[in-house]
Amino acid sequence: MIDEHISIIIPIFNDSKVIPTLYQRLIKVTERNFTKYEIIFVNDGSNDDSIALLTSIAETNENVIVINLTRNFGQSNAIYSGLENSSGDIIIIMDSDLQDQPEDIPLLIEALNNSDISVAIACWKSRKEPFIRSVFSKLFNSIINKITGIKRIKGMGMFRAMKRTAVNEILKISESTSYITSIFYWSGIKYIPVELTRDKRYTGQSGYSISKMIRLASDIILSYSLFPIRLASVFGALISIISFIAGLYLVYDKFSGTYKLPGWTSIVVLLLFLFGLQFIFLGIIGEYLGRIFLETKQRPRYIIDRIISKKTN
């Protein structure tokens, strides 16, 4: 039995079909391995029967805490609410879809306790997911690593065990527009990868579609790198140099007597191309300004509707 106080944080969004099985598997693991634990379900604005099921569980088990958010604030902010309301010495973060297997929690804690490192992260030696999603996931990680300098080992996901000291350091960072895993990697907190096998989703489809992965990649790049705006500067410089050289050529062509009136098609295409680049670069600048605007508002990451717990009833 593990004597340390364990907090298990699980964000929930429209997971009514998986909650009963998830809970039963969690209880078997916690009661067999931990002397003191809490399971924190964060209902992130579900519009199915998730909150009703979670409330029923919390009313019968004093080790279960349900944090009901007022609306959907996103997975990262839901996790933050769990972290800020947890009390364990070791905190587990996992997804709800049972791809992260509850039975692997003791393995993460064992790896954590057998090292001097503050975090142990599941590193999937095999992942049962569609081929196209796997390709985009690898491409996503490769782009992030190269552009931002935030190094992520291939195959790592959300499933992890963290000591309280590491969690406290993460919670000190007040950025509201950054994803929690990105903040962790940026912080430089040392971690150890633990090879595990990821199972298939218990039901439904992943909430991380290809479009959402692209959006997440752009969010991380804009939050942790000036690469896009520097790229805009480079393009601007290159276009200026090319325009200058083209201008010199036209002046030479004019005085050499070989000048001919150019076609309208080439002019229109060139103007459309340059205007397109301008709007793209204005959009990039707008994204950076928008993030500054959101950060200066200092709005909370989440708002709690109520906390359901047998201990507080």
Coordinates of C-alpha atoms in Angstrom, one line a residue:
M1 CA 0.0 0.0 0.0
I2 CA 1.1 3.5 -0.8
D3 CA 0.9 5.8 2.3
E4 CA 1.1 9.1 0.5
H5 CA -2.1 11.1 -0.1
I6 CA -3.0 10.6 -3.8
S7 CA -5.2 13.0 -5.8
I8 CA -6.5 11.8 -9.2
I9 CA -7.8 14.6 -11.5
I10 CA -10.0 13.7 -14.4
P11 CA -11.7 16.4 -16.7
I12 CA -15.1 15.3 -17.9
F13 CA -17.0 16.5 -21.0
N14 CA -20.0 14.5 -22.2
D15 CA -18.7 11.2 -20.8
S16 CA -21.9 9.7 -19.4
K17 CA -21.3 6.4 -21.2
V18 CA -17.8 5.9 -19.8
I19 CA -18.2 7.3 -16.2
P20 CA -19.6 4.1 -14.6
T21 CA -16.8 1.9 -16.0
L22 CA -14.2 4.5 -15.3
Y23 CA -15.3 4.8 -11.7
Q24 CA -15.4 1.1 -11.0
R25 CA -11.9 0.6 -12.4
L26 CA -10.6 3.6 -10.4
I27 CA -12.1 2.3 -7.2
K28 CA -10.5 -1.2 -7.6
V29 CA -7.1 0.5 -8.1
T30 CA -7.4 3.0 -5.3
E31 CA -8.7 0.7 -2.6
R32 CA -6.1 -1.9 -3.4
N33 CA -3.1 0.4 -3.6
F34 CA -3.7 3.6 -1.6
T35 CA -4.4 4.3 2.1
K36 CA -5.5 7.9 1.4
Y37 CA -6.8 9.2 -1.8
E38 CA -9.2 11.5 -3.5
I39 CA -10.7 11.3 -7.0
I40 CA -11.5 14.7 -8.5
F41 CA -13.9 14.8 -11.4
V42 CA -14.1 18.2 -13.1
N43 CA -17.3 18.5 -15.1
D44 CA -16.4 20.9 -17.9
G45 CA -19.9 22.1 -19.0
S46 CA -21.2 18.7 -20.1
N47 CA -24.7 18.7 -21.6
D48 CA -25.4 15.0 -21.2
D49 CA -26.1 13.1 -18.0
S50 CA -22.4 13.4 -16.7
I51 CA -23.1 15.7 -13.8
A52 CA -26.0 13.5 -12.6
L53 CA -23.9 10.4 -12.6
L54 CA -21.0 12.2 -10.9
T55 CA -23.2 13.7 -8.2
S56 CA -24.6 10.2 -7.4
I57 CA -21.1 8.9 -7.1
A58 CA -19.9 11.8 -4.9
E59 CA -22.9 11.4 -2.6
T60 CA -22.0 7.7 -1.8
N61 CA -18.2 8.0 -1.7
E62 CA -16.5 10.5 0.6
N63 CA -13.2 10.1 -1.4
V64 CA -14.9 11.5 -4.6
I65 CA -15.0 15.3 -5.2
V66 CA -17.0 16.7 -8.2
I67 CA -16.1 20.2 -9.4
N68 CA -18.9 21.5 -11.6
L69 CA -17.9 24.4 -13.8
T70 CA -20.4 27.0 -15.0
R71 CA -19.7 26.2 -18.7
N72 CA -17.2 24.6 -20.9
F73 CA -13.8 26.3 -20.2
G74 CA -11.7 23.7 -22.1
Q75 CA -9.6 20.7 -20.9
S76 CA -6.6 22.8 -19.8
N77 CA -8.6 25.1 -17.5
A78 CA -10.6 22.2 -16.2
I79 CA -7.4 20.5 -15.1
Y80 CA -6.2 23.8 -13.5
S81 CA -9.4 23.8 -11.4
G82 CA -8.6 20.3 -10.3
L83 CA -5.0 21.1 -9.4
E84 CA -6.0 24.2 -7.4
N85 CA -8.6 22.3 -5.4
S86 CA -6.5 19.1 -4.8
S87 CA -4.8 18.3 -1.5
G88 CA -2.7 15.2 -2.4
D89 CA 1.1 14.8 -2.0
I90 CA 1.1 13.2 -5.5
I91 CA -1.3 14.3 -8.2
I92 CA -2.4 12.2 -11.1
I93 CA -3.8 13.7 -14.3
M94 CA -5.5 11.4 -16.7
D95 CA -8.1 11.5 -19.5
S96 CA -11.6 10.1 -19.0
D97 CA -11.8 7.9 -22.1
L98 CA -10.0 4.9 -20.6
Q99 CA -7.1 5.1 -23.1
D100 CA -5.2 6.1 -20.0
Q101 CA -5.7 3.0 -17.9
P102 CA -6.4 3.4 -14.2
E103 CA -4.4 0.2 -13.5
D104 CA -1.3 2.0 -14.6
I105 CA -1.5 4.7 -11.9
P106 CA 0.7 2.7 -9.4
L107 CA 3.3 2.2 -12.1
L108 CA 3.6 6.0 -12.6
I109 CA 3.8 6.5 -8.8
E110 CA 6.4 3.8 -8.4
A111 CA 8.6 5.4 -11.1
L112 CA 8.2 8.8 -9.4
N113 CA 9.2 7.4 -6.0
N114 CA 12.1 5.5 -7.4
S115 CA 13.7 8.7 -8.7
D116 CA 14.7 12.2 -7.6
I117 CA 12.5 13.7 -10.3
S118 CA 9.2 15.5 -9.6
V119 CA 7.1 14.2 -12.6
A120 CA 6.6 10.8 -14.3
I121 CA 4.8 11.0 -17.7
A122 CA 3.3 8.1 -19.6
C123 CA 5.2 7.5 -22.8
W124 CA 3.1 5.3 -25.1
K125 CA 5.1 2.4 -26.6
S126 CA 2.0 1.5 -28.6
R127 CA -1.1 3.6 -29.3
K128 CA -4.3 2.2 -30.7
E129 CA -5.5 5.1 -32.8
P130 CA -6.2 5.8 -36.5
F131 CA -3.3 6.0 -38.9
I132 CA -4.1 9.6 -40.1
R133 CA -4.4 10.9 -36.5
S134 CA -1.1 9.2 -35.6
V135 CA 0.6 10.9 -38.6
F136 CA -0.8 14.4 -37.7
S137 CA 0.2 13.8 -34.0
K138 CA 3.8 13.1 -35.0
L139 CA 3.9 16.1 -37.4
F140 CA 2.4 18.3 -34.6
N141 CA 5.1 17.3 -32.1
S142 CA 7.8 17.8 -34.7
I143 CA 6.7 21.3 -35.6
I144 CA 6.3 22.3 -31.9
N145 CA 9.7 21.1 -31.0
K146 CA 11.5 22.9 -33.8
I147 CA 9.7 26.2 -33.7
T148 CA 9.2 26.7 -29.9
G149 CA 12.2 24.9 -28.4
I150 CA 9.8 23.1 -26.1
K151 CA 11.1 19.6 -26.2
R152 CA 8.5 16.8 -26.0
I153 CA 9.4 13.1 -26.2
K154 CA 7.5 11.3 -28.8
G155 CA 4.5 9.5 -27.5
M156 CA 3.9 11.4 -24.3
G157 CA 0.4 12.6 -23.5
M158 CA -1.5 14.0 -20.5
F159 CA -1.3 11.0 -18.2
R160 CA 1.2 11.8 -15.5
A161 CA 2.1 11.7 -11.8
M162 CA 3.4 14.9 -10.2
K163 CA 4.7 15.7 -6.8
R164 CA 3.1 18.6 -4.9
T165 CA 6.2 20.7 -5.3
A166 CA 6.0 20.6 -9.1
V167 CA 2.3 21.3 -9.1
N168 CA 2.8 24.4 -6.8
E169 CA 5.5 25.7 -9.3
I170 CA 3.1 25.3 -12.2
L171 CA 0.3 27.1 -10.4
K172 CA 2.5 30.1 -9.9
I173 CA 2.4 30.8 -13.6
S174 CA -0.5 33.1 -14.3
E175 CA -0.8 32.9 -18.1
S176 CA -4.4 32.3 -19.1
T177 CA -4.0 31.7 -22.8
S178 CA -1.4 28.8 -22.5
Y179 CA -2.1 25.1 -22.4
I180 CA -1.1 23.4 -19.2
T181 CA 1.2 20.8 -20.7
S182 CA 3.0 23.5 -22.7
I183 CA 3.5 25.5 -19.5
F184 CA 5.0 22.4 -17.8
Y185 CA 7.5 21.7 -20.6
W186 CA 8.4 25.4 -20.8
S187 CA 9.1 25.5 -17.0
G188 CA 12.0 23.0 -17.4
I189 CA 10.8 20.8 -14.5
K190 CA 12.6 17.5 -14.8
Y191 CA 10.5 14.4 -15.7
I192 CA 10.9 10.7 -16.3
P193 CA 9.1 8.9 -19.2
V194 CA 7.3 5.7 -18.3
E195 CA 6.6 3.3 -21.1
L196 CA 3.0 2.2 -21.1
T197 CA 0.5 0.8 -23.5
R198 CA -2.4 3.0 -24.4
D199 CA -5.8 1.3 -24.9
K200 CA -8.5 2.1 -27.4
R201 CA -11.2 4.7 -26.5
Y202 CA -13.9 3.0 -24.5
T203 CA -16.6 4.8 -26.5
G204 CA -17.1 7.7 -28.9
Q205 CA -14.5 9.6 -30.8
S206 CA -11.6 11.8 -29.6
G207 CA -12.4 15.4 -29.0
Y208 CA -9.0 16.3 -30.6
S209 CA -9.9 16.4 -34.3
I210 CA -7.3 17.3 -36.8
S211 CA -8.6 20.9 -36.9
K212 CA -8.3 21.1 -33.2
M213 CA -4.8 19.8 -33.3
I214 CA -3.9 22.4 -35.8
R215 CA -5.5 25.1 -33.6
L216 CA -3.6 23.8 -30.6
A217 CA -0.3 23.8 -32.5
S218 CA -0.9 27.4 -33.6
D219 CA -1.8 28.4 -30.0
I220 CA 1.4 26.9 -28.6
I221 CA 3.6 28.5 -31.3
L222 CA 2.0 31.9 -30.8
S223 CA 2.4 31.5 -27.0
Y224 CA 6.0 30.4 -26.9
S225 CA 7.7 31.6 -30.0
L226 CA 8.2 34.8 -32.1
F227 CA 8.8 32.6 -35.1
P228 CA 5.7 33.7 -37.1
I229 CA 6.3 37.4 -36.7
R230 CA 10.0 36.9 -37.5
L231 CA 9.0 34.9 -40.6
A232 CA 6.8 37.9 -41.6
S233 CA 9.8 40.2 -41.3
V234 CA 12.0 37.9 -43.3
F235 CA 9.4 37.7 -46.1
G236 CA 9.0 41.5 -46.1
A237 CA 12.8 41.9 -46.4
L238 CA 13.0 39.3 -49.2
I239 CA 10.1 40.9 -51.2
S240 CA 11.7 44.4 -50.7
I241 CA 15.0 43.0 -52.1
I242 CA 13.3 41.3 -55.0
S243 CA 11.3 44.5 -55.8
F244 CA 14.5 46.6 -55.7
I245 CA 16.3 44.3 -58.1
A246 CA 13.2 44.2 -60.4
G247 CA 13.1 48.0 -60.3
L248 CA 16.8 48.2 -61.3
Y249 CA 16.2 45.8 -64.2
L250 CA 13.2 47.8 -65.4
V251 CA 15.2 51.0 -65.3
Y252 CA 18.0 49.3 -67.3
D253 CA 15.4 47.9 -69.7
K254 CA 13.9 51.3 -70.2
F255 CA 17.2 53.1 -71.1
S256 CA 18.4 50.2 -73.2
G257 CA 15.5 50.7 -75.6
T258 CA 14.1 47.2 -75.2
Y259 CA 11.4 48.1 -72.8
K260 CA 7.9 46.7 -73.5
L261 CA 4.6 47.2 -71.7
P262 CA 4.1 44.2 -69.4
G263 CA 0.9 42.2 -69.4
W264 CA -1.9 43.0 -67.0
T265 CA -2.2 39.4 -65.9
S266 CA 1.3 39.3 -64.3
I267 CA 0.7 42.6 -62.5
V268 CA -2.7 41.5 -61.1
V269 CA -1.3 38.2 -59.9
L270 CA 1.6 39.9 -58.2
L271 CA -0.6 42.4 -56.5
L272 CA -3.0 39.7 -55.2
F273 CA 0.0 37.7 -53.9
L274 CA 1.5 40.7 -52.1
F275 CA -1.9 41.8 -50.7
G276 CA -2.5 38.2 -49.5
L277 CA 0.8 38.2 -47.7
Q278 CA 0.0 41.5 -46.1
F279 CA -3.3 40.2 -44.7
I280 CA -1.6 37.0 -43.4
F281 CA 1.0 39.0 -41.6
L282 CA -1.6 41.4 -40.3
G283 CA -3.5 38.4 -39.0
I284 CA -0.3 37.1 -37.2
I285 CA 0.2 40.5 -35.6
G286 CA -3.5 40.5 -34.6
E287 CA -3.1 37.1 -33.0
Y288 CA -0.2 38.3 -30.8
L289 CA -2.1 41.5 -29.9
G290 CA -5.2 39.5 -29.1
R291 CA -3.3 37.3 -26.6
I292 CA -1.9 40.4 -25.0
F293 CA -5.4 41.8 -24.8
L294 CA -6.8 38.6 -23.1
E295 CA -3.9 38.4 -20.7
T296 CA -4.3 42.1 -19.6
K297 CA -8.0 41.4 -18.8
Q298 CA -6.9 38.9 -16.1
R299 CA -10.1 37.0 -16.3
P300 CA -10.2 33.7 -14.3
R301 CA -9.4 30.5 -16.1
Y302 CA -12.7 29.0 -14.9
I303 CA -15.7 29.7 -12.7
I304 CA -17.0 27.0 -10.4
D305 CA -20.7 26.5 -10.1
R306 CA -20.5 24.2 -7.1
I307 CA -18.3 21.6 -5.5
I308 CA -20.0 18.3 -4.6
S309 CA -18.5 16.2 -1.9
K310 CA -19.9 14.0 0.9
K311 CA -17.4 15.5 3.3
T312 CA -18.8 19.0 2.8
N313 CA -22.5 18.0 2.8

